[in-house]
Amino acid sequence: MVSTISQSHFVKQTSFSVEYAPAHITKWRSERTGLQVTYIDQPSPVVNGYFAVATEISDNSGCPHTLEHLIFMGSKKFPYKGLLDNLGNRFFSSTNAWTAVDQTVYTLTTAGWEGFKTLLPIYLDHLFNPTLTDEACLTEVYHIDGSGKEKGVVFSEMQGIESQSWFISFLKMQQTLYAKDSGYSSETGGLMSELRHLTNDQIKEFHKSMYRPDNLCVVITGSVDESELLRIMEDFDNELSPLPSVPNKRPFVDSKHDFPLTETIINEVEFPDKDESMGELLIAWIGPTADETVLNVALDMVGSFFTDSAISLFNKHLVEIENPMATEIDYSTDDYIRTGLNFTVSGIPTDRLYEVDLKIKELIKTQTDPKTLDLDYLKQILNQQKLKFIFTTEKSPSTFSNIAISEFIYGKTDGSDLSKWCKDLREYEILEGWTADQWCTLIKTYFVENKSATILGRPSARLNTLQKRENKELLKSIREKYGKDGLKELTDNLEKAQEINDTPIPDSILTQFGKPDPSKISFIETNSYKSGSNNIETDYIKENSFDKLLKKDCPENFPMFFHLEDFKSQFTTINLVMSSTKADPALLRYMSILEEIFSFPIKLPSGEYIPYEEVISKINDDLIEYQLDNGFDSQFLELINVKVKFETKNYNKAIEWLLYVLKYSVIEQSRIKIIIEKIINSLPDKKRNGELMMYSSQYRTLFNDSTLRKAQDCLNTEEFYKDLLQKINDGSFHEIEQDLNNLKNQLFNLNNFKIFVVGNSSSLSTPISSWTEFANDFKDNNKYVLEPFEKMPRSFQFKSDIGVKCSEDAFIVTTPATESTHLISSTPIPTDYLDKDIFKIALASEFLTAVEGPFWRGIRGVGLAYGASIRRNIETGYLNFSIYRGADAEQAWLTGKKIIDDYSNGTLKFDTVSIENAVAAIVNELANGESNNYDSANCKISDNLFKGRGPNYGTLFLKELNMLTADDLVYTTKKYFQPLFDAKHSVLFTCLPPAKAESFQKFLVDQGYKATIEEINADIEHDCESCNSDEGESDEESEEESGEESGEESDEESDEESDDDAMVADK
């Protein structure tokens, strides 16, 4: 839609269609204020807004990050904390933000244009005219509470990450690679030592200098009314100050630039951890300028060439070897004015850190000689990465929005770089013609002659002990400094600030804008078809040309189940889904090995042997992505899924690879030994993840040995894999070989295969008969009997005795590397997706855990935890209350309990406006779950087949929600939510620092739980100590845990229901 707005200050700088994706991009710039607008027109029911500010600072004060938080505390027109979020909930929207080294970006995600256009000017008003009160600064940034503990939402975030290995290494890299006064060397999140002294006046000054109209770009994606968008922006632009006569300085662009190092530097840093066996390293260079797009794409290809697969240069020499020197190597870039080039290596035996640094540099040097460069593999990488890029842009406009943000910060002011960076695939076309000499020159220029900074990350038990002691001493000194009266005064000041911040938003303000109509949201529709032994009746299309082709193409009594989703695309994905219950439960522990099956050698019936290196190389010619994992679409974790993605023209080749890999892969000792060694060496890094360890405790406890959740748990299988390695060393590999072949035979058979073809299905000429050879090779003497979907395994069917009882047990896991507390409490709920109570649980959860809802204000808002939520997981049959990166877990748990009790007994009321907002928020979640063709197709498969809740579930869901009343929510909190905090009806799991274990154990015992402590260490057996009384006290005083910024919670719970999950916001 072309704008015809007269006398507009917004001048169109560029407008073009993207040649390789369904997108049209237009950019305007206001001649009056310099405000920029970029619109990426790509069909979707979801409209995304990214409001980008280029933020430059040369210190570690944290002004960019703290300001990001304070923006959401109200504007001068709307001086209410949480107004954006409350309105957002009402208008099918969610807000968020992130702060990076060179940018702060505020996001608005809305189901439909109607809600987005209402919120847009209100959001922009918050950016340009925030209240920035001292009270908001006190609660959000830093304060000391009445017990002498340091808190504040931002402070807790940084407290939670400052001692983590990645943070320490990355900060040291920034300080090594960039000048001291460079914005790129700063920690924009704010170091704790700086946050303690940061003032609100400093933040206000930073806002004044950076949040200018000419330093902000509004990037919008989705389906919008372009003329309305320009009219809204024009009206808002008229309220802003015009450009000054002397142009403002552009952050970074007009600053002193950093150039590559003049000498190679190697620095060593320590991070606290009891386990000193495994370290990591980071090697970084400063590369070409942002506008040298051919060079930047070429360097991305070289990075993938070095690290992308098991046969890539680095992996072949450091990872895929006996006694691996590392477990994982990644390449990444920092997209600054000059691109930062980074290799991150993890799982390095500590005594080999320097050796790995030297080895990587030696390997890079070998690639400066055209005689040793594998040009064919490099060209394969180029083609595969190009196809991945096309697929990503076809699926989602997020790639274009990221480019638009970078173009705003670093591109030419006339907007011409946007077309250069987005319109076509010119860079790939140029690189397809590069010779070996050109590639070698590139590698020599940027990775050999260009000087690097290496950061060696070494775990330190001494530092771990020192940090604990310093934390105790700090707490003691604060209490001594303020004394009883001083702490009382701090408490009073904090309570006054919280009272001012939490001034209620009048309902009249929330309702004055009306409500959007959900019927105006244009959801994506894909076409469903069936074939083979699929006898399910759902919304399959019948008797059109493609359905007739399917019937004609399907051999009689064909022993395979097919479901096909069709939409316009260059690509197709095959999901071959299996039940894990066909395997002997004792063999399921081998699944982490079987997940590597695409890197096994193959022996064909003809006798031809294909070594694993050649397998990977040939697969990469034909497929874009391939994996064996559990679950479908990040749900249903008792299923096993072999997933391959490819250009649709390679359909037959994809089927052939599935046959070769599943039927003819070879269990070879040297390959299996390397995989086992990688699994074992990756454990120390996993044990540093407190949240992962909490979920490990939950899975090992609530489920029995027949479930994949337990069978694939890293701690549950630790001794198993060490025993396997010992068997190999003792000459008993044949036992492992037999087990793996048995596992393959039990899982990989026609009775256990269900095929889902998603993508451009209708373009296939032989969609079913192409599987004939596959079916014939898998045929055996057994009768073909397809297992119905109702018998597909679900996690709740595999509960342990403790999981069934779900009463009184609490499990505390301690790991030295964590500074934060993670907690999850579980209680039973129905497992039928259409149970009426599920709808009530969904609405009550959304009401209580919404941004700026009761949990948000009561727990996060006062600094008790970075996030708290209640989520239903129908697959496991549990309702879960979780504390995410707790700063005061005891008080967070008690506060959550009090909130639930107060709503249950009527002290607090479920008000009508908030109930309406909760329903609207669920609409937004539903739309986000189906924001593109691929997600919409997978959602249909989940609803119609795996969940059995029908093709019109979304309509049914909203109908049921709109019928619910406050009384229904009171019923729900009493029946399901109160048991979460009742030891007689729940099981609790938590991971926290060792020094806090005994005090938290005593707290849980006081709540009625029987608490067990498990200490996680890498080099010793797990210690387990059960205590059912409050005998004994810790010899260490409890330290304060902290929260950390995060846009998402652990993917360990990825199969929880998305349409009522309360996301942990970044802001």
mmCIF file of C-alpha atoms in Angstrom, residues 747-1006:
data_model
loop_
_atom_site.group_PDB
_atom_site.id
_atom_site.type_symbol
_atom_site.label_atom_id
_atom_site.label_comp_id
_atom_site.label_asym_id
_atom_site.label_seq_id
_atom_site.Cartn_x
_atom_site.Cartn_y
_atom_site.Cartn_z
ATOM 1 C CA LEU A 747 12.940 -48.315 17.223
ATOM 2 C CA PHE A 748 13.455 -48.285 13.462
ATOM 3 C CA ASN A 749 10.671 -50.394 12.001
ATOM 4 C CA LEU A 750 7.578 -49.728 9.895
ATOM 5 C CA ASN A 751 5.179 -50.324 12.788
ATOM 6 C CA ASN A 752 6.848 -47.440 14.639
ATOM 7 C CA PHE A 753 7.154 -44.877 11.831
ATOM 8 C CA LYS A 754 4.823 -41.930 11.329
ATOM 9 C CA ILE A 755 5.788 -39.575 8.508
ATOM 10 C CA PHE A 756 4.992 -35.850 8.519
ATOM 11 C CA VAL A 757 5.831 -33.897 5.369
ATOM 12 C CA VAL A 758 5.678 -30.126 5.901
ATOM 13 C CA GLY A 759 6.294 -27.539 3.178
ATOM 14 C CA ASN A 760 5.706 -27.378 -0.560
ATOM 15 C CA SER A 761 4.074 -30.825 -0.629
ATOM 16 C CA SER A 762 1.764 -30.243 -3.586
ATOM 17 C CA SER A 763 4.739 -29.686 -5.894
ATOM 18 C CA LEU A 764 5.891 -33.282 -5.365
ATOM 19 C CA SER A 765 5.187 -35.558 -8.318
ATOM 20 C CA THR A 766 5.573 -38.843 -6.373
ATOM 21 C CA PRO A 767 5.008 -37.895 -2.710
ATOM 22 C CA ILE A 768 4.173 -41.468 -1.546
ATOM 23 C CA SER A 769 5.630 -43.914 -4.034
ATOM 24 C CA SER A 770 9.039 -42.322 -3.497
ATOM 25 C CA TRP A 771 9.022 -44.203 -0.182
ATOM 26 C CA THR A 772 8.638 -47.647 -1.787
ATOM 27 C CA GLU A 773 12.305 -48.666 -1.498
ATOM 28 C CA PHE A 774 12.385 -47.354 2.075
ATOM 29 C CA ALA A 775 9.329 -49.462 2.989
ATOM 30 C CA ASN A 776 10.634 -52.572 1.233
ATOM 31 C CA ASP A 777 14.019 -52.414 2.983
ATOM 32 C CA PHE A 778 12.353 -52.096 6.383
ATOM 33 C CA LYS A 779 9.851 -54.883 5.800
ATOM 34 C CA ASP A 780 10.199 -57.886 8.093
ATOM 35 C CA ASN A 781 8.224 -61.065 8.739
ATOM 36 C CA ASN A 782 6.014 -59.391 11.324
ATOM 37 C CA LYS A 783 2.554 -58.183 10.392
ATOM 38 C CA TYR A 784 2.263 -54.409 9.907
ATOM 39 C CA VAL A 785 0.207 -53.000 12.767
ATOM 40 C CA LEU A 786 0.273 -49.224 13.131
ATOM 41 C CA GLU A 787 0.076 -47.988 16.681
ATOM 42 C CA PRO A 788 -2.807 -45.500 17.005
ATOM 43 C CA PHE A 789 -2.100 -41.997 18.240
ATOM 44 C CA GLU A 790 -4.044 -42.653 21.435
ATOM 45 C CA LYS A 791 -1.316 -45.151 22.393
ATOM 46 C CA MET A 792 1.600 -42.839 21.714
ATOM 47 C CA PRO A 793 3.541 -42.433 24.996
ATOM 48 C CA ARG A 794 3.013 -39.434 27.238
ATOM 49 C CA SER A 795 5.265 -38.523 30.123
ATOM 50 C CA PHE A 796 2.598 -38.730 32.828
ATOM 51 C CA GLN A 797 2.363 -42.464 32.168
ATOM 52 C CA PHE A 798 5.908 -42.962 33.492
ATOM 53 C CA LYS A 799 5.720 -41.389 36.931
ATOM 54 C CA SER A 800 7.845 -42.873 39.707
ATOM 55 C CA ASP A 801 6.405 -43.738 43.104
ATOM 56 C CA ILE A 802 7.425 -40.290 44.324
ATOM 57 C CA GLY A 803 5.858 -38.728 41.231
ATOM 58 C CA VAL A 804 2.569 -40.507 41.849
ATOM 59 C CA LYS A 805 2.560 -39.739 45.566
ATOM 60 C CA CYS A 806 3.580 -36.107 44.981
ATOM 61 C CA SER A 807 3.684 -35.325 48.677
ATOM 62 C CA GLU A 808 6.123 -33.961 51.266
ATOM 63 C CA ASP A 809 9.396 -34.545 49.395
ATOM 64 C CA ALA A 810 11.796 -31.711 48.640
ATOM 65 C CA PHE A 811 15.111 -32.056 46.832
ATOM 66 C CA ILE A 812 17.868 -29.481 47.166
ATOM 67 C CA VAL A 813 20.698 -29.563 44.624
ATOM 68 C CA THR A 814 23.802 -27.476 45.200
ATOM 69 C CA THR A 815 26.357 -26.496 42.602
ATOM 70 C CA PRO A 816 29.253 -24.111 43.333
ATOM 71 C CA ALA A 817 29.075 -22.363 39.968
ATOM 72 C CA THR A 818 25.610 -20.888 40.539
ATOM 73 C CA GLU A 819 24.951 -17.573 42.245
ATOM 74 C CA SER A 820 21.196 -17.762 41.792
ATOM 75 C CA THR A 821 18.409 -19.912 43.178
ATOM 76 C CA HIS A 822 16.095 -21.829 40.859
ATOM 77 C CA LEU A 823 13.044 -23.540 42.308
ATOM 78 C CA ILE A 824 10.138 -25.533 40.975
ATOM 79 C CA SER A 825 7.188 -27.001 42.887
ATOM 80 C CA SER A 826 4.862 -29.533 41.253
ATOM 81 C CA THR A 827 1.339 -30.776 41.925
ATOM 82 C CA PRO A 828 -0.943 -33.037 39.808
ATOM 83 C CA ILE A 829 -3.442 -31.727 37.214
ATOM 84 C CA PRO A 830 -5.640 -33.424 34.575
ATOM 85 C CA THR A 831 -3.895 -34.878 31.505
ATOM 86 C CA ASP A 832 -6.822 -34.564 29.072
ATOM 87 C CA TYR A 833 -6.235 -31.521 26.869
ATOM 88 C CA LEU A 834 -9.997 -30.907 26.693
ATOM 89 C CA ASP A 835 -10.689 -31.221 30.422
ATOM 90 C CA LYS A 836 -12.725 -28.182 31.471
ATOM 91 C CA ASP A 837 -10.360 -27.461 34.340
ATOM 92 C CA ILE A 838 -7.467 -27.017 31.902
ATOM 93 C CA PHE A 839 -9.126 -23.887 30.524
ATOM 94 C CA LYS A 840 -9.555 -22.540 34.048
ATOM 95 C CA ILE A 841 -5.928 -23.284 34.914
ATOM 96 C CA ALA A 842 -4.814 -21.514 31.726
ATOM 97 C CA LEU A 843 -6.724 -18.335 32.548
ATOM 98 C CA ALA A 844 -5.802 -18.291 36.241
ATOM 99 C CA SER A 845 -2.122 -18.785 35.375
ATOM 100 C CA GLU A 846 -2.167 -15.919 32.901
ATOM 101 C CA PHE A 847 -3.988 -13.646 35.360
ATOM 102 C CA LEU A 848 -1.494 -14.301 38.158
ATOM 103 C CA THR A 849 1.749 -14.351 36.175
ATOM 104 C CA ALA A 850 1.101 -11.639 33.598
ATOM 105 C CA VAL A 851 3.675 -8.881 33.242
ATOM 106 C CA GLU A 852 2.762 -6.364 35.962
ATOM 107 C CA GLY A 853 0.335 -8.944 37.352
ATOM 108 C CA PRO A 854 0.204 -10.126 40.990
ATOM 109 C CA PHE A 855 3.328 -12.326 40.855
ATOM 110 C CA TRP A 856 5.275 -9.759 38.862
ATOM 111 C CA ARG A 857 4.568 -6.963 41.307
ATOM 112 C CA GLY A 858 4.743 -9.062 44.439
ATOM 113 C CA ILE A 859 7.897 -11.047 43.629
ATOM 114 C CA ARG A 860 9.898 -9.475 40.818
ATOM 115 C CA GLY A 861 8.831 -5.917 41.553
ATOM 116 C CA VAL A 862 10.348 -5.975 45.047
ATOM 117 C CA GLY A 863 13.505 -7.765 43.960
ATOM 118 C CA LEU A 864 12.786 -11.225 45.388
ATOM 119 C CA ALA A 865 13.410 -13.008 42.075
ATOM 120 C CA TYR A 866 13.915 -12.140 38.444
ATOM 121 C CA GLY A 867 10.846 -14.152 37.518
ATOM 122 C CA ALA A 868 8.109 -16.315 38.996
ATOM 123 C CA SER A 869 5.456 -18.242 37.119
ATOM 124 C CA ILE A 870 2.814 -20.943 37.276
ATOM 125 C CA ARG A 871 2.673 -23.183 34.219
ATOM 126 C CA ARG A 872 0.683 -26.216 33.292
ATOM 127 C CA ASN A 873 2.410 -29.168 31.657
ATOM 128 C CA ILE A 874 -0.339 -31.487 30.499
ATOM 129 C CA GLU A 875 2.128 -34.025 29.085
ATOM 130 C CA THR A 876 3.676 -34.620 32.508
ATOM 131 C CA GLY A 877 0.417 -34.081 34.382
ATOM 132 C CA TYR A 878 1.885 -31.432 36.670
ATOM 133 C CA LEU A 879 1.208 -27.814 37.472
ATOM 134 C CA ASN A 880 4.512 -26.081 38.261
ATOM 135 C CA PHE A 881 5.306 -23.009 40.315
ATOM 136 C CA SER A 882 8.802 -21.798 39.495
ATOM 137 C CA ILE A 883 11.175 -19.169 40.805
ATOM 138 C CA TYR A 884 13.617 -18.046 38.156
ATOM 139 C CA ARG A 885 16.975 -16.750 39.421
ATOM 140 C CA GLY A 886 15.798 -15.965 42.888
ATOM 141 C CA ALA A 887 17.369 -13.218 44.963
ATOM 142 C CA ASP A 888 15.491 -14.245 48.110
ATOM 143 C CA ALA A 889 13.907 -17.616 47.384
ATOM 144 C CA GLU A 890 12.374 -18.099 50.814
ATOM 145 C CA GLN A 891 10.537 -14.813 50.724
ATOM 146 C CA ALA A 892 9.609 -15.306 47.051
ATOM 147 C CA TRP A 893 8.031 -18.672 47.892
ATOM 148 C CA LEU A 894 6.176 -17.215 50.887
ATOM 149 C CA THR A 895 4.973 -14.270 48.812
ATOM 150 C CA GLY A 896 3.723 -16.582 46.071
ATOM 151 C CA LYS A 897 1.878 -18.608 48.701
ATOM 152 C CA LYS A 898 0.304 -15.508 50.229
ATOM 153 C CA ILE A 899 -0.861 -14.226 46.834
ATOM 154 C CA ILE A 900 -2.535 -17.557 46.050
ATOM 155 C CA ASP A 901 -4.083 -17.757 49.524
ATOM 156 C CA ASP A 902 -5.398 -14.199 49.291
ATOM 157 C CA TYR A 903 -7.106 -14.859 45.964
ATOM 158 C CA SER A 904 -8.488 -18.139 47.294
ATOM 159 C CA ASN A 905 -10.007 -16.680 50.480
ATOM 160 C CA GLY A 906 -11.315 -13.483 48.883
ATOM 161 C CA THR A 907 -8.831 -11.043 50.411
ATOM 162 C CA LEU A 908 -7.840 -10.224 46.828
ATOM 163 C CA LYS A 909 -10.385 -10.215 43.984
ATOM 164 C CA PHE A 910 -10.194 -11.395 40.393
ATOM 165 C CA ASP A 911 -11.274 -8.137 38.752
ATOM 166 C CA THR A 912 -13.055 -8.007 35.425
ATOM 167 C CA VAL A 913 -10.535 -5.794 33.600
ATOM 168 C CA SER A 914 -7.588 -8.027 34.502
ATOM 169 C CA ILE A 915 -9.535 -11.147 33.501
ATOM 170 C CA GLU A 916 -10.242 -9.549 30.108
ATOM 171 C CA ASN A 917 -6.546 -8.665 29.812
ATOM 172 C CA ALA A 918 -5.562 -12.252 30.611
ATOM 173 C CA VAL A 919 -7.819 -13.605 27.855
ATOM 174 C CA ALA A 920 -6.338 -11.099 25.411
ATOM 175 C CA ALA A 921 -2.808 -12.109 26.416
ATOM 176 C CA ILE A 922 -3.645 -15.725 25.588
ATOM 177 C CA VAL A 923 -4.881 -14.603 22.154
ATOM 178 C CA ASN A 924 -1.462 -13.042 21.628
ATOM 179 C CA GLU A 925 0.255 -16.280 22.630
ATOM 180 C CA LEU A 926 -1.919 -18.267 20.220
ATOM 181 C CA ALA A 927 -1.080 -15.907 17.346
ATOM 182 C CA ASN A 928 2.628 -15.983 18.147
ATOM 183 C CA GLY A 929 2.549 -19.757 18.087
ATOM 184 C CA GLU A 930 1.269 -19.609 14.493
ATOM 185 C CA SER A 931 3.159 -16.582 13.174
ATOM 186 C CA ASN A 932 4.367 -18.295 9.982
ATOM 187 C CA ASN A 933 3.482 -21.210 7.715
ATOM 188 C CA TYR A 934 5.830 -23.673 9.385
ATOM 189 C CA ASP A 935 4.654 -22.957 12.920
ATOM 190 C CA SER A 936 1.023 -22.957 11.835
ATOM 191 C CA ALA A 937 1.455 -26.342 10.164
ATOM 192 C CA ASN A 938 3.186 -27.857 13.196
ATOM 193 C CA CYS A 939 0.494 -26.441 15.460
ATOM 194 C CA LYS A 940 -2.187 -28.166 13.360
ATOM 195 C CA ILE A 941 -0.335 -31.464 13.595
ATOM 196 C CA SER A 942 -0.014 -31.120 17.365
ATOM 197 C CA ASP A 943 -3.663 -30.179 17.885
ATOM 198 C CA ASN A 944 -5.235 -32.653 15.482
ATOM 199 C CA LEU A 945 -3.044 -35.691 16.081
ATOM 200 C CA PHE A 946 -0.792 -35.621 19.135
ATOM 201 C CA LYS A 947 -3.105 -33.703 21.461
ATOM 202 C CA GLY A 948 -6.335 -34.852 19.888
ATOM 203 C CA ARG A 949 -8.094 -31.585 20.588
ATOM 204 C CA GLY A 950 -9.337 -30.915 17.075
ATOM 205 C CA PRO A 951 -8.802 -28.489 14.198
ATOM 206 C CA ASN A 952 -10.834 -25.688 15.765
ATOM 207 C CA TYR A 953 -9.195 -25.786 19.156
ATOM 208 C CA GLY A 954 -8.242 -22.092 19.117
ATOM 209 C CA THR A 955 -11.878 -21.081 18.655
ATOM 210 C CA LEU A 956 -13.013 -23.547 21.328
ATOM 211 C CA PHE A 957 -10.299 -22.342 23.705
ATOM 212 C CA LEU A 958 -11.322 -18.676 23.435
ATOM 213 C CA LYS A 959 -15.013 -19.563 23.732
ATOM 214 C CA GLU A 960 -14.340 -21.464 26.957
ATOM 215 C CA LEU A 961 -12.158 -18.663 28.355
ATOM 216 C CA ASN A 962 -14.772 -16.006 27.674
ATOM 217 C CA MET A 963 -17.363 -18.031 29.619
ATOM 218 C CA LEU A 964 -15.230 -18.177 32.775
ATOM 219 C CA THR A 965 -15.984 -15.991 35.786
ATOM 220 C CA ALA A 966 -14.116 -14.834 38.876
ATOM 221 C CA ASP A 967 -15.754 -17.698 40.778
ATOM 222 C CA ASP A 968 -14.180 -20.183 38.355
ATOM 223 C CA LEU A 969 -10.752 -18.710 39.067
ATOM 224 C CA VAL A 970 -11.283 -18.887 42.829
ATOM 225 C CA TYR A 971 -12.244 -22.549 42.398
ATOM 226 C CA THR A 972 -9.049 -23.107 40.395
ATOM 227 C CA THR A 973 -6.716 -21.459 42.884
ATOM 228 C CA LYS A 974 -8.211 -23.502 45.689
ATOM 229 C CA LYS A 975 -8.147 -26.837 43.847
ATOM 230 C CA TYR A 976 -4.849 -26.600 41.990
ATOM 231 C CA PHE A 977 -2.769 -23.563 42.979
ATOM 232 C CA GLN A 978 -2.893 -23.762 46.760
ATOM 233 C CA PRO A 979 -1.555 -27.370 46.687
ATOM 234 C CA LEU A 980 1.618 -26.025 45.043
ATOM 235 C CA PHE A 981 2.484 -24.471 48.407
ATOM 236 C CA ASP A 982 1.181 -27.317 50.555
ATOM 237 C CA ALA A 983 3.804 -29.956 51.398
ATOM 238 C CA LYS A 984 1.099 -32.635 51.607
ATOM 239 C CA HIS A 985 0.188 -32.150 47.943
ATOM 240 C CA SER A 986 3.421 -31.139 46.192
ATOM 241 C CA VAL A 987 7.027 -32.046 45.485
ATOM 242 C CA LEU A 988 9.666 -29.325 45.411
ATOM 243 C CA PHE A 989 13.052 -29.049 43.681
ATOM 244 C CA THR A 990 15.641 -26.309 43.945
ATOM 245 C CA CYS A 991 19.237 -25.588 42.973
ATOM 246 C CA LEU A 992 21.262 -23.064 44.932
ATOM 247 C CA PRO A 993 24.815 -22.299 46.130
ATOM 248 C CA PRO A 994 26.207 -24.772 48.726
ATOM 249 C CA ALA A 995 26.410 -22.130 51.464
ATOM 250 C CA LYS A 996 22.637 -21.644 51.361
ATOM 251 C CA ALA A 997 21.680 -25.314 51.409
ATOM 252 C CA GLU A 998 21.253 -25.966 55.115
ATOM 253 C CA SER A 999 19.359 -22.750 55.863
ATOM 254 C CA PHE A 1000 16.996 -23.402 52.951
ATOM 255 C CA GLN A 1001 16.632 -27.007 54.054
ATOM 256 C CA LYS A 1002 15.511 -25.763 57.473
ATOM 257 C CA PHE A 1003 13.033 -23.418 55.788
ATOM 258 C CA LEU A 1004 11.515 -26.289 53.801
ATOM 259 C CA VAL A 1005 11.326 -28.516 56.845
ATOM 260 C CA ASP A 1006 9.436 -25.714 58.605
#
